[in-house]
XYZ file of C-alpha atoms in Angstrom:
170
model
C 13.601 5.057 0.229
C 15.588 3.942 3.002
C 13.031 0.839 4.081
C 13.024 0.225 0.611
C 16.489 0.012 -0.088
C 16.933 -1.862 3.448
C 15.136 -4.961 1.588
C 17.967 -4.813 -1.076
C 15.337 -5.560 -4.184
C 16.743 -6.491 -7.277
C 13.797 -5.254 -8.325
C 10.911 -3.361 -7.330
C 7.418 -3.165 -8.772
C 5.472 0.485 -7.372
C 1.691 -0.136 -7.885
C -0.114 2.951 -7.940
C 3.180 5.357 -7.460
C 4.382 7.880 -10.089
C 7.886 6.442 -10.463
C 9.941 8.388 -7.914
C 11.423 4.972 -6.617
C 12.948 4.539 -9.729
C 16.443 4.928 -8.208
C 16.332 2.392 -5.549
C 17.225 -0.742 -7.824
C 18.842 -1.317 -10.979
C 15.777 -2.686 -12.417
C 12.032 -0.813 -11.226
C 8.870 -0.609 -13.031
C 5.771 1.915 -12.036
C 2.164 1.091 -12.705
C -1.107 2.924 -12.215
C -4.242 3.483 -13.164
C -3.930 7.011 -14.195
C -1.375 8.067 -16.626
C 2.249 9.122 -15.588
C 5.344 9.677 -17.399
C 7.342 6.293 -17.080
C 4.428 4.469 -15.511
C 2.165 1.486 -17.112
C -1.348 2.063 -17.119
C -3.041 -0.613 -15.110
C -6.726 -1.691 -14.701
C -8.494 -2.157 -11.510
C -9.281 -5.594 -11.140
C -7.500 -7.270 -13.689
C -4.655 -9.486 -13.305
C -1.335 -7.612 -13.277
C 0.771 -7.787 -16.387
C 3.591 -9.672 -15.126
C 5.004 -13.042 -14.848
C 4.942 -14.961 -11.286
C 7.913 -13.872 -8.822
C 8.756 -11.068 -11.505
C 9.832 -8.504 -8.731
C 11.917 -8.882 -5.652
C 9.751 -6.362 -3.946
C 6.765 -4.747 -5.020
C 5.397 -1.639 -3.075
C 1.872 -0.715 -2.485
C 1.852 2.645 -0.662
C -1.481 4.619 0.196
C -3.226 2.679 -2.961
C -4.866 -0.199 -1.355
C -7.339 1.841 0.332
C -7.915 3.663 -3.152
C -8.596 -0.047 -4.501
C -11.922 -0.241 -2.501
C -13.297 -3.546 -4.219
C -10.518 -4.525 -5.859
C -8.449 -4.982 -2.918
C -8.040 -8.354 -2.357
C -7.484 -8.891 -6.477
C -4.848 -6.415 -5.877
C -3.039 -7.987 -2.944
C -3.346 -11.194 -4.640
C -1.793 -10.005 -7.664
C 1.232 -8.291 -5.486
C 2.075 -11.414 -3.439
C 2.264 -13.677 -7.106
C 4.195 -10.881 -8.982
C 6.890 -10.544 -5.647
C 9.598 -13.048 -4.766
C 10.803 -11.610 -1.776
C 8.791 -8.876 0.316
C 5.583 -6.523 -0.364
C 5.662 -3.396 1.135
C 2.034 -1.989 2.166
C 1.997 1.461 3.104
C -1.495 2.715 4.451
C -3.180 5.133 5.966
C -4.554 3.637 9.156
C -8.510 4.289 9.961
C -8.818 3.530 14.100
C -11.618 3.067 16.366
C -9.855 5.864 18.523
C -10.013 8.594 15.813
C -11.964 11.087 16.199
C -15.133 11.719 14.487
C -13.746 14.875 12.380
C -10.652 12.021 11.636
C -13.323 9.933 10.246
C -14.655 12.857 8.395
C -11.668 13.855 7.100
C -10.975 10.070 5.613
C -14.570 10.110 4.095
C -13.817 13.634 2.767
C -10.766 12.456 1.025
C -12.124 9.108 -1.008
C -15.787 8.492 -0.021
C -15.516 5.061 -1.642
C -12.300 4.246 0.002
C -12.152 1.199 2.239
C -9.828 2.628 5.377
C -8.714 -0.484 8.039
C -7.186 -0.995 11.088
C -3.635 -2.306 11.243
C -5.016 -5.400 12.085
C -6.871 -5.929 9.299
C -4.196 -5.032 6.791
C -2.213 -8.151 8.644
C -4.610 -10.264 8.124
C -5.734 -9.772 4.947
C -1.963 -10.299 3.830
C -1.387 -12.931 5.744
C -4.423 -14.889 4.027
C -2.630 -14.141 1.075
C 0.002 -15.822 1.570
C 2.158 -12.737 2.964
C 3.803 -13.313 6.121
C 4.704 -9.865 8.738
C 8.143 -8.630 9.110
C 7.742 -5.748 11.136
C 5.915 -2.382 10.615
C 7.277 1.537 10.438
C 4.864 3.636 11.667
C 5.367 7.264 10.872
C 3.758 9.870 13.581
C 2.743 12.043 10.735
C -0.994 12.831 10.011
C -1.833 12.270 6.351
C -2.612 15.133 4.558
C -6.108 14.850 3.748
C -6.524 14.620 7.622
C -4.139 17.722 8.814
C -6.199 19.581 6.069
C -9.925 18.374 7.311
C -9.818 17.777 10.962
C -7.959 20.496 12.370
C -8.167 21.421 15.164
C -10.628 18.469 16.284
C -7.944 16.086 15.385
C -7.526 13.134 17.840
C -5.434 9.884 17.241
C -4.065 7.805 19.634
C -2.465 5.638 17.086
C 0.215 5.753 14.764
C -2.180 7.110 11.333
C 0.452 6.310 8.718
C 2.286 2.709 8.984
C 4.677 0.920 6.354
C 3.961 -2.850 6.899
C 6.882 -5.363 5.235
C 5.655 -8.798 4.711
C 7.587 -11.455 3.532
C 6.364 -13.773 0.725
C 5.812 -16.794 1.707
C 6.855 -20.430 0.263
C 5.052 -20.785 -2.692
C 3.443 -23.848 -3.840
């Protein structure tokens, strides 16, 4: 809530949340692909039902990986629907994790596509989404603390929230 609100959106556009940002701006919309009360049912791989710069900021948290295939569609979509920033929130899949880490990911979403920090960067940046700075939280997702104790090894921040600017469109 608090990077969120450090963005000062007019507006703010969660993909694949529940709603419970609703309070950060005046004006907030939820979609997802699963039903939820005050959410908007939204269909993997189709174009997002918005107009162009629709959203001051549009948050993705711990859905892209979820998106598998659809990911780049997805992150496409975000960066034409936002004016200002997207937010991407991830789960971060190392080369220094552990195997049982690993596990644990695969565990989770077996046709989830996990990536490196760097590779979240760069597939935003090559859409157009330029870095701001990253808050990396020294938690251990869930699906992780549950799987991989006690075998559990990172050496890397596992959870970061990566702000990117949108870029000049044109």
């Amino acid at each position: 809530r608090e990077l969120i609100a450090s963005n000062n959106p007019d507006s703010l556009l969660d993909v694949g949340g529940f709603g419970q940002y609703a309070d950060t701006t005046a004006r907030s919309r939820c979609i997802n692909i699963h039903h939820h009360a005050g959410c908007q049912v939204y269909h993997p791989g189709t174009r997002l039902p918005y107009r162009d710069d629709r959203f001051s900021t549009v948050l993705l948290e711990t859905v892209l990986h979820h998106a598998a295939e659809h990911t780049l569609q997805l992150l496409k979509e975000t960066a034409r629907v936002a004016s200002r920033h997207v937010i991407i929130a991830e789960d971060i899949l190392d080369r220094r994790a552990s195997p049982s880490v690993v596990r644990a990911y695969r565990t989770h979403d077996p046709w989830a596509v996990y990536r490196s920090t760097g590779e979240w960067i760069s597939l935003a940046r090559d859409r157009g989404l330029v870095l701001e700075r990253i808050v990396a939280l020294d938690r251990v997702p869930l699906h992780v603390a549950r799987e991989a104790r006690p075998a559990c090894v990172l050496d890397y921040p596992p959870m970061q929230y990566m702000v990117f600017r949108v870029a000049q469109k044109v």
